[in-house]
XYZ file of C-alpha atoms in Angstrom:
689
model
C 107.798 81.660 65.449
C 107.515 85.064 67.097
C 106.831 88.480 65.562
C 108.321 91.923 66.209
C 106.422 92.356 69.481
C 108.590 89.752 71.224
C 111.167 92.474 71.893
C 108.649 94.931 73.325
C 108.889 96.131 76.912
C 105.083 96.216 77.141
C 103.465 93.091 78.606
C 100.350 93.708 76.499
C 102.367 93.804 73.280
C 104.414 90.749 74.274
C 101.177 88.793 74.828
C 100.720 89.055 71.033
C 104.296 88.053 70.151
C 103.343 84.496 69.141
C 100.367 85.499 66.984
C 100.717 84.558 63.296
C 99.806 88.187 62.524
C 102.887 90.176 61.514
C 102.387 92.871 64.138
C 104.326 96.122 64.237
C 104.593 98.482 67.183
C 103.576 102.104 66.503
C 106.745 103.616 65.055
C 107.965 105.697 62.121
C 109.152 102.609 60.236
C 105.737 100.953 60.432
C 103.928 104.087 59.273
C 106.352 104.604 56.390
C 106.103 100.941 55.348
C 102.313 101.202 55.184
C 102.539 104.381 53.099
C 105.030 102.961 50.594
C 103.068 99.712 50.181
C 99.720 101.530 50.073
C 98.365 99.137 52.699
C 95.592 100.306 55.040
C 96.719 100.235 58.651
C 94.877 97.936 61.024
C 95.399 99.612 64.403
C 94.524 97.503 67.445
C 94.681 99.176 70.868
C 94.194 97.502 74.244
C 95.812 96.831 77.595
C 97.165 93.849 79.474
C 94.347 93.274 81.980
C 91.517 93.779 79.428
C 89.369 90.631 79.303
C 88.050 91.002 75.736
C 91.540 91.941 74.531
C 92.701 88.598 75.940
C 89.795 86.801 74.256
C 90.519 88.320 70.846
C 94.233 87.530 71.164
C 93.372 83.860 71.663
C 90.742 83.788 68.899
C 90.950 86.043 65.833
C 94.566 87.115 66.283
C 95.676 83.472 66.592
C 93.737 82.268 63.550
C 96.073 81.320 60.633
C 93.533 82.173 57.901
C 92.831 85.612 59.334
C 96.560 86.219 59.812
C 97.359 85.283 56.218
C 94.774 87.714 54.837
C 95.731 90.431 57.325
C 99.451 90.208 56.548
C 98.853 90.321 52.782
C 96.343 93.177 52.662
C 96.951 95.359 55.744
C 99.767 96.620 57.925
C 98.827 95.580 61.492
C 99.963 97.786 64.405
C 99.528 97.012 68.106
C 99.409 99.786 70.738
C 99.341 99.534 74.529
C 96.952 102.316 75.535
C 98.632 102.566 78.927
C 101.904 103.486 77.209
C 100.388 105.750 74.555
C 97.109 107.216 75.848
C 97.317 110.070 73.344
C 96.999 107.647 70.406
C 94.156 105.818 72.135
C 92.331 109.075 72.884
C 92.308 110.282 69.268
C 91.176 107.016 67.732
C 88.667 106.270 70.488
C 87.092 109.645 69.774
C 86.951 108.715 66.086
C 85.375 105.326 66.850
C 82.709 106.979 68.980
C 81.970 109.386 66.127
C 81.582 106.471 63.709
C 79.639 104.001 65.855
C 78.284 105.922 68.839
C 80.158 103.719 71.288
C 83.654 102.673 72.274
C 85.634 100.236 74.386
C 88.598 97.896 74.233
C 89.993 96.263 72.297
C 89.784 99.275 69.996
C 90.210 97.986 66.439
C 90.266 100.659 63.748
C 91.350 100.958 60.105
C 93.430 103.930 58.920
C 94.481 105.248 55.548
C 98.202 104.607 55.064
C 99.139 108.113 53.950
C 97.371 110.369 56.452
C 96.439 107.809 59.165
C 92.795 108.960 59.070
C 90.343 106.350 60.416
C 87.559 105.133 58.124
C 86.102 102.052 59.875
C 86.300 100.613 63.371
C 84.871 98.424 66.092
C 85.772 96.677 69.330
C 85.638 92.887 69.689
C 85.364 90.899 66.455
C 84.740 87.119 66.707
C 86.346 84.636 64.323
C 82.950 83.425 63.116
C 79.756 85.525 63.038
C 78.121 85.589 66.518
C 76.737 87.973 69.154
C 75.224 89.883 66.227
C 78.738 90.682 64.977
C 80.271 89.644 61.637
C 83.219 87.274 61.505
C 86.577 89.057 61.444
C 87.732 87.680 58.081
C 84.500 88.969 56.486
C 85.211 92.392 57.992
C 88.775 92.437 56.644
C 87.667 91.429 53.138
C 84.892 94.043 53.069
C 87.221 96.785 54.321
C 89.847 96.010 51.718
C 87.226 96.024 48.926
C 85.932 99.367 50.136
C 89.437 100.815 50.281
C 90.285 99.634 46.745
C 86.995 100.365 44.963
C 85.164 103.191 46.747
C 87.703 106.022 46.516
C 85.106 108.808 46.335
C 83.192 107.554 49.364
C 86.470 107.000 51.215
C 87.590 110.569 50.576
C 84.238 111.964 51.728
C 84.382 109.858 54.871
C 87.963 110.961 55.604
C 86.998 114.617 55.182
C 84.038 114.226 57.541
C 86.058 112.477 60.257
C 88.929 114.976 60.095
C 86.527 117.916 60.242
C 84.919 116.489 63.397
C 88.271 115.721 65.033
C 89.685 119.176 64.290
C 86.514 120.945 65.439
C 86.717 119.077 68.764
C 90.102 120.701 69.469
C 88.835 124.284 69.070
C 86.303 125.278 71.708
C 84.294 128.501 71.679
C 84.910 130.719 74.711
C 81.988 131.317 77.017
C 81.697 132.971 80.437
C 82.296 131.704 83.942
C 78.852 132.813 85.060
C 77.882 133.172 88.716
C 75.598 130.144 88.617
C 78.063 127.881 86.807
C 79.464 126.137 89.890
C 75.986 125.375 91.216
C 75.034 124.028 87.793
C 78.031 121.685 87.821
C 77.429 120.538 91.392
C 73.812 119.649 90.618
C 74.505 117.934 87.286
C 77.300 115.753 88.610
C 75.434 114.842 91.782
C 72.691 113.673 89.453
C 75.090 111.348 87.650
C 75.980 109.662 90.954
C 72.383 109.623 92.223
C 70.765 107.795 89.328
C 70.414 104.112 90.187
C 67.252 103.137 88.364
C 68.900 102.206 85.055
C 70.289 98.756 84.227
C 73.729 97.880 82.957
C 77.186 97.907 84.524
C 78.331 100.030 87.464
C 81.608 101.951 87.518
C 83.236 103.779 90.473
C 83.155 107.151 88.602
C 85.215 108.886 91.280
C 85.530 112.291 89.536
C 81.713 112.490 89.775
C 81.489 111.239 93.347
C 84.135 113.762 94.368
C 82.029 116.538 92.881
C 78.893 115.280 94.627
C 80.766 115.207 97.942
C 81.826 118.817 97.435
C 78.153 119.753 97.117
C 77.373 118.590 100.674
C 78.856 121.703 102.278
C 76.589 124.062 100.307
C 73.027 124.735 101.393
C 71.648 124.271 97.894
C 68.149 123.385 96.843
C 68.012 120.818 94.090
C 66.648 117.590 92.783
C 69.276 115.357 94.403
C 70.397 114.564 97.944
C 74.196 114.770 97.705
C 74.900 113.252 101.107
C 72.643 110.288 100.429
C 74.164 109.765 96.974
C 77.735 109.895 98.308
C 76.956 107.564 101.187
C 75.303 105.072 98.857
C 78.250 105.124 96.451
C 80.584 104.461 99.380
C 78.422 101.513 100.450
C 78.236 100.169 96.892
C 82.027 100.206 96.707
C 82.814 98.889 100.189
C 80.099 96.205 100.326
C 79.771 95.177 96.688
C 81.439 92.423 94.733
C 83.579 95.132 93.165
C 85.675 94.934 96.357
C 87.754 91.834 97.096
C 86.580 91.077 100.635
C 89.098 88.262 101.091
C 92.352 89.974 100.100
C 91.628 93.654 99.464
C 91.666 95.841 96.376
C 88.889 96.955 94.051
C 88.027 95.401 90.713
C 87.422 97.563 87.635
C 83.587 97.632 87.603
C 80.557 95.364 87.947
C 78.709 93.959 84.958
C 75.331 94.333 86.715
C 73.403 97.208 88.331
C 73.519 95.576 91.795
C 77.314 95.919 92.261
C 77.553 92.123 92.553
C 79.649 90.522 89.788
C 82.736 92.422 88.696
C 84.947 92.442 85.688
C 87.763 91.040 87.779
C 90.792 93.060 86.667
C 92.275 95.307 89.354
C 93.633 98.638 88.131
C 95.946 100.810 90.219
C 94.173 103.989 89.089
C 90.781 102.843 90.418
C 92.210 101.818 93.758
C 94.046 105.097 94.320
C 90.938 107.157 93.579
C 88.635 104.977 95.701
C 90.963 105.112 98.717
C 90.988 108.913 98.477
C 87.198 109.067 98.108
C 86.474 106.777 101.074
C 88.925 108.741 103.224
C 87.190 111.977 102.251
C 83.819 110.424 103.122
C 85.236 109.637 106.553
C 86.437 113.230 107.006
C 82.965 114.480 106.015
C 81.521 112.567 108.970
C 80.145 109.673 106.880
C 81.911 106.971 108.876
C 80.976 103.348 108.285
C 83.271 100.582 109.595
C 83.232 99.004 106.127
C 84.796 102.164 104.650
C 87.829 102.014 106.914
C 88.142 98.240 106.473
C 88.183 98.513 102.677
C 90.836 101.244 102.852
C 92.957 99.060 105.130
C 92.395 95.996 102.949
C 93.311 97.869 99.785
C 96.539 99.168 101.310
C 97.360 95.642 102.509
C 96.820 94.322 98.947
C 98.929 97.173 97.573
C 101.839 96.363 99.908
C 101.601 92.615 99.411
C 101.085 92.328 95.654
C 101.468 95.672 93.902
C 104.599 97.293 95.350
C 107.988 96.771 93.698
C 111.060 96.317 95.910
C 112.105 99.812 94.742
C 108.902 101.296 96.180
C 106.816 102.102 93.097
C 103.436 100.510 92.352
C 102.568 98.057 89.584
C 99.910 98.923 87.014
C 97.280 96.175 87.129
C 96.269 92.562 87.611
C 94.438 90.542 84.952
C 90.789 89.538 85.134
C 91.654 85.965 84.096
C 93.826 83.254 85.603
C 94.672 79.623 84.932
C 93.089 77.006 87.160
C 95.676 74.355 86.236
C 99.186 74.500 84.692
C 98.143 72.480 81.626
C 95.311 74.818 80.601
C 95.715 76.627 77.270
C 93.508 79.608 78.141
C 92.899 81.360 81.484
C 89.449 81.559 83.073
C 87.733 84.793 84.034
C 87.539 85.439 87.791
C 88.588 81.938 88.858
C 91.055 83.285 91.445
C 88.309 85.193 93.259
C 85.127 83.085 93.252
C 83.873 80.216 95.414
C 81.850 77.045 94.883
C 79.392 76.634 97.729
C 80.758 73.117 98.338
C 84.259 74.557 98.673
C 83.078 77.002 101.331
C 81.388 74.186 103.243
C 84.559 72.131 103.087
C 87.004 74.875 104.136
C 84.950 76.500 106.909
C 83.541 75.192 110.166
C 79.733 74.955 110.267
C 79.623 78.046 112.506
C 81.886 80.040 110.175
C 79.866 79.006 107.145
C 76.580 79.982 108.811
C 77.869 83.387 109.888
C 79.440 83.994 106.458
C 76.060 83.259 104.861
C 74.473 85.871 107.132
C 77.030 88.541 106.219
C 77.483 87.792 102.501
C 75.309 86.728 99.561
C 76.171 83.021 99.379
C 73.914 80.406 97.761
C 74.275 76.883 96.439
C 73.456 78.124 92.930
C 75.938 81.007 93.165
C 75.750 84.382 91.418
C 78.474 83.898 88.780
C 78.550 80.799 86.581
C 77.567 78.524 89.475
C 80.050 80.102 91.879
C 79.827 82.864 94.475
C 81.241 86.376 94.308
C 81.217 87.640 97.888
C 78.990 90.686 98.446
C 78.346 92.054 101.937
C 74.877 92.650 103.363
C 75.789 95.396 105.867
C 78.530 97.890 106.711
C 79.083 96.887 110.343
C 82.291 95.816 112.072
C 83.191 92.198 111.352
C 83.084 89.675 114.195
C 86.154 87.515 114.977
C 84.335 84.545 113.408
C 83.962 86.372 110.087
C 87.600 87.463 110.141
C 88.621 83.854 110.830
C 86.496 82.594 107.927
C 87.931 85.176 105.501
C 91.467 84.316 106.642
C 90.821 80.658 105.746
C 89.599 81.695 102.286
C 92.726 83.813 101.923
C 94.780 80.692 102.674
C 92.969 78.755 99.920
C 93.990 81.434 97.451
C 97.504 82.203 98.642
C 98.534 79.000 100.448
C 99.148 80.755 103.781
C 97.265 82.912 106.269
C 97.252 86.721 105.786
C 99.613 87.462 108.665
C 102.224 85.179 107.066
C 102.073 86.569 103.513
C 103.832 89.917 103.762
C 104.739 89.993 100.071
C 103.376 87.931 97.190
C 105.662 87.917 94.164
C 103.774 88.615 90.934
C 103.270 86.268 88.012
C 104.725 88.522 85.301
C 103.407 86.541 82.334
C 101.403 83.425 81.486
C 104.496 81.235 81.505
C 105.408 82.248 85.049
C 101.814 81.798 86.151
C 101.690 78.237 84.791
C 105.150 77.011 85.811
C 105.676 78.471 89.291
C 104.881 76.170 92.206
C 102.134 78.231 93.839
C 101.052 77.254 97.348
C 97.416 78.129 96.597
C 95.541 79.021 93.436
C 97.365 80.180 90.314
C 97.117 83.994 90.452
C 96.278 86.381 87.610
C 99.207 87.907 85.745
C 100.387 91.269 87.081
C 101.509 94.026 84.704
C 104.550 95.282 86.608
C 105.222 98.461 84.669
C 105.234 101.727 86.588
C 103.012 104.503 85.192
C 103.601 107.964 86.665
C 99.960 109.110 86.401
C 98.573 105.976 88.039
C 101.216 105.900 90.764
C 100.337 109.524 91.456
C 96.651 108.665 91.931
C 97.607 106.038 94.499
C 100.066 108.410 96.186
C 97.264 110.979 96.541
C 94.953 108.320 97.956
C 97.550 107.194 100.481
C 98.452 110.757 101.485
C 94.799 111.691 101.981
C 94.076 108.534 103.995
C 97.205 109.121 106.102
C 96.138 112.700 106.882
C 92.558 111.780 107.786
C 93.100 108.418 109.495
C 96.483 109.293 111.006
C 98.332 106.231 109.687
C 102.010 107.012 109.126
C 102.517 103.722 107.224
C 100.297 105.030 104.418
C 102.449 108.130 104.127
C 105.645 106.078 104.140
C 104.353 103.975 101.235
C 103.433 107.132 99.327
C 106.806 108.694 100.083
C 108.800 105.740 98.745
C 106.821 105.623 95.504
C 107.209 109.370 94.974
C 110.931 109.296 95.677
C 111.330 106.590 93.042
C 109.595 108.784 90.459
C 111.585 111.884 91.371
C 114.902 110.020 91.224
C 114.338 107.804 88.181
C 111.827 109.273 85.735
C 113.772 112.181 84.253
C 115.946 111.753 81.156
C 117.784 114.850 79.896
C 115.622 117.080 82.095
C 112.345 115.588 80.832
C 109.776 113.582 82.826
C 109.012 110.122 81.385
C 105.720 108.292 81.782
C 106.550 104.614 82.344
C 109.276 102.505 83.879
C 110.093 98.928 82.927
C 112.316 97.095 85.404
C 114.192 100.269 86.330
C 114.306 101.765 82.814
C 112.261 104.947 82.171
C 110.477 105.105 78.821
C 107.904 107.167 76.850
C 107.923 110.946 77.321
C 105.365 112.079 79.924
C 101.989 113.495 78.954
C 99.656 116.002 80.562
C 98.017 113.494 82.927
C 101.428 112.429 84.251
C 102.400 116.007 85.043
C 99.016 117.018 86.455
C 98.524 113.991 88.691
C 102.141 114.008 89.914
C 101.874 117.674 90.901
C 98.593 116.940 92.711
C 100.271 114.047 94.546
C 103.171 116.285 95.616
C 100.762 118.909 96.985
C 98.765 116.186 98.774
C 102.001 114.894 100.312
C 102.841 118.425 101.453
C 99.489 118.739 103.190
C 99.672 115.279 104.799
C 103.255 115.841 105.974
C 102.177 118.873 107.999
C 100.545 116.503 110.485
C 101.766 112.962 109.740
C 105.499 113.296 109.243
C 107.818 110.427 108.294
C 111.278 111.092 109.722
C 112.908 111.446 106.310
C 110.943 114.176 104.493
C 109.754 117.643 105.500
C 106.670 119.309 103.955
C 108.634 122.046 102.163
C 110.521 119.405 100.174
C 107.286 118.311 98.503
C 106.321 121.909 97.750
C 109.674 122.615 96.081
C 109.323 119.505 93.941
C 105.777 120.472 92.951
C 106.986 123.917 91.858
C 109.747 122.404 89.701
C 107.433 119.940 87.978
C 104.829 122.679 87.441
C 107.403 124.883 85.730
C 108.362 122.054 83.350
C 104.675 121.321 82.687
C 103.981 124.966 81.839
C 106.975 125.236 79.538
C 106.223 122.084 77.553
C 102.451 121.717 77.399
C 100.655 125.010 78.108
C 98.730 126.350 75.102
C 99.465 130.073 74.852
C 96.903 130.516 72.063
C 94.013 128.478 73.450
C 94.614 128.154 77.197
C 94.876 124.867 79.070
C 97.378 122.071 78.570
C 97.954 119.928 75.492
C 98.167 116.170 76.041
C 101.555 116.008 74.357
C 104.448 118.375 73.797
C 104.972 119.866 70.361
C 108.179 117.902 69.756
C 106.663 114.474 70.537
C 103.377 114.406 68.602
C 104.412 114.722 64.963
C 102.798 111.374 64.097
C 99.399 112.346 65.563
C 96.376 113.554 63.583
C 95.522 116.314 66.051
C 96.876 117.815 69.267
C 94.273 117.348 71.995
C 93.671 119.033 75.337
C 92.074 116.556 77.742
C 89.031 117.990 79.546
C 86.456 115.158 79.608
C 86.604 112.817 82.611
C 86.633 109.068 82.137
C 87.841 106.357 84.521
C 90.516 108.839 85.568
C 90.121 112.609 86.000
C 90.878 114.782 82.974
C 94.328 116.320 82.991
C 93.163 119.914 82.609
C 90.709 119.731 85.505
C 93.418 118.416 87.833
C 96.015 120.821 86.446
C 93.869 123.927 86.998
C 93.117 122.878 90.572
C 96.867 122.476 91.087
C 97.501 126.012 89.820
C 95.146 127.463 92.428
C 96.594 125.337 95.228
C 100.150 126.302 94.312
C 99.125 129.954 94.122
C 97.914 129.723 97.728
C 101.190 128.155 98.850
C 103.535 130.396 96.849
C 101.574 133.652 96.371
C 102.634 133.548 92.713
C 99.867 135.442 90.906
C 100.928 134.111 87.515
C 99.597 130.703 88.575
C 96.202 132.181 89.425
C 96.163 133.937 86.044
C 96.824 130.626 84.277
C 94.019 128.979 86.263
C 91.580 131.668 85.117
C 92.735 131.330 81.506
C 92.336 127.556 81.689
C 88.818 127.712 83.102
C 87.822 130.305 80.508
C 89.230 128.104 77.739
C 86.867 125.268 78.707
C 83.929 127.408 79.845
C 81.744 126.531 76.857
C 82.026 122.816 77.637
C 81.232 123.505 81.288
C 78.144 125.481 80.296
C 76.925 123.038 77.661
C 77.858 119.643 79.161
C 78.545 119.983 82.896
C 78.137 116.240 83.406
C 81.071 115.561 81.049
C 83.724 117.419 83.026
C 83.391 117.176 86.839
C 87.133 117.745 87.322
C 86.843 121.154 85.681
C 84.113 121.994 88.201
C 86.408 120.833 90.994
C 88.898 123.344 89.594
C 86.191 126.021 89.491
C 85.397 125.274 93.144
C 89.063 125.809 94.001
C 89.117 129.017 91.963
C 85.953 130.451 93.548
C 86.325 129.199 97.144
C 90.073 128.828 97.598
C 91.155 129.388 101.166
C 94.594 129.524 102.785
C 94.890 128.878 106.515
C 98.096 129.953 108.242
C 98.191 128.502 111.729
C 100.163 126.431 114.219
C 100.833 122.714 113.489
C 98.616 121.551 116.346
C 95.677 123.469 114.881
C 96.315 121.930 111.461
C 96.189 118.478 113.081
C 92.677 119.206 114.376
C 91.364 120.853 111.205
C 92.911 118.695 108.473
C 90.954 115.591 109.493
C 87.740 117.461 108.682
C 86.308 117.853 105.179
C 87.388 121.211 103.759
C 87.781 120.471 100.039
C 89.039 123.910 98.922
C 91.483 124.691 101.744
C 95.272 124.694 101.836
C 97.050 124.689 105.193
C 100.362 126.356 105.864
C 102.229 125.923 109.158
C 103.222 129.257 110.670
C 105.002 129.455 114.019
C 105.601 133.221 113.702
C 102.037 134.344 114.459
C 101.609 136.734 117.430
C 100.818 135.056 120.730
C 97.208 136.251 120.840
C 96.461 135.037 117.284
C 95.550 131.408 116.595
C 95.390 131.635 112.808
C 94.883 133.683 109.675
C 92.229 132.716 107.094
C 92.828 134.171 103.620
C 90.542 134.091 100.585
C 92.367 134.585 97.319
C 93.853 138.078 97.461
C 92.443 139.128 100.850
C 92.560 137.904 104.452
C 90.016 137.930 107.251
C 90.833 139.560 110.547
C 93.167 137.325 112.561
C 91.288 134.648 114.488
C 91.845 134.689 118.236
C 90.213 131.361 119.056
C 89.694 127.959 117.476
C 85.961 128.606 117.307
C 86.416 131.901 115.481
C 88.826 130.342 112.982
C 86.434 127.430 112.333
C 83.573 129.867 111.653
C 85.764 131.794 109.212
C 86.763 128.554 107.471
C 83.204 127.362 107.037
C 82.086 130.738 105.681
C 85.044 130.906 103.306
C 84.331 127.443 101.892
C 80.817 128.381 100.789
C 81.275 131.962 99.665
C 80.649 131.295 95.965
């Protein structure tokens, strides 16, 4: 017996199709049914590759007793946060207000009439454990509270709504002279702190800000170069990186960057590739950085690229170890028994692998080994041979043979396909515009800095798919399922796509695939920016709303995203784009919008600089923006260096005695007559504010 979710396009929703719970998707009919029946809504939000979402699906959501009570007393709704991030954002904010913490699965109870949250949590076990009550107890207590405590419920609703509404209206402050320095120092501090315990996340919006600080001669508590180098080493050497087959896992559960949560998310990998490439351009060049970029691109091509050219969303943390298993096992695809290593490798390979990686008989993860490197040097042929053999154990063939590896699209495919090696994790094959854009930016940046045209070709194909397939009736759409666009785009889709188009323009000035010229990308960026401004710009408040006015009628509030999380906040990226497009188009209206946007969020920047590094990236662009008009050969030399607030424009019409023109906002320096003079002007322009 299946429920309504069996017809969903979302893999995450379909994973719950055989639950005895009578799930609804988020839709008008579900909301109206709850209102008419006066049933509190149980809203459960997660995503396909979320480990604890998978656990709860197999436990509480599969329990007949819980399902019977749930179906009788609540209206249960399932939401894929990757499809509907605006719903997730509102209710995650509410959960954090109520409990002081958040995470997924996000399970929250709403009033049926106004959809206001009044109780919530994350993972609930079937029986009481981990210091958490059993889920049936929670449901019974919530229903009693809803039926009997009307006065308390109303007071709680009023308090939550007041907090949510206040969060959408920010006081206006000033963009003071010291604000950029304040943001650089605060966000470098976030990256620098390593003394605390707990998990480790990539936190690329913060690392990007810390890297920007390197070029300034600032006194402060933190060493930005050291912090950025260490974060690069943590990423490239740690267990967060898959040293056998490439690609970065979501985060590590420990402070030593050893044992990851094993899901691989496209958005992390795109950001990390861009960060490591920028480290390289800043002169921080470790062989392990380039190898992890190359390995990640190889993984992307092999396992995460659709035949049409776009990129898949994610791979699960869990996989089956045998076809007859009922539940998958966390990390099994990636980890190694010591005895297995001894059996697969020659004694010499095993010995050398032990020297280069943390390998023990006891293991570091449930008796098995997650590979973590001990240094950032070039690998020897023996190490490469050993890793190739481990690749063959996983995939059934050596790396040079496996050009593409077809995804397991669901548990059934994973268990029934005749895999040559281990059973792989399930891949969520939906295309998300925002996440594809992050990877496109990473590829474009790496292509420009490392000079690899293949990276740019991959980025070009993915972008062309979006441009050709994601508009319905003149409106950008966020996701694509098997060639079908769906879900109207939100602010992060617009902002990150525009950034990707500008990054492609800059990369194409020096690394040019035969098919596309730089101006094509600029024209596309201008078109998407115009649509973004028309649909989502807030004339009254400044900045961009997450959703357009005609698509958010069922939402409690209309948010403007400005706080960075695993991905950069839409408004920070969008304001940077406005400045970059101003430099390329000389359209002063774009610069005016950038100033309005920064002013709109200035109070947050003043009060909580560590919450919004992307807004400080935008402020850096606004204060230190520089346009360089020069010949293509000069761009080739300069664009591989780290100039984080510069836009290049090819100009073959300059007089013969002029090598380039360096412009700062609304004024230009005297024409440079030598490469040395132009470089001096560039360096001065990049640190002027």
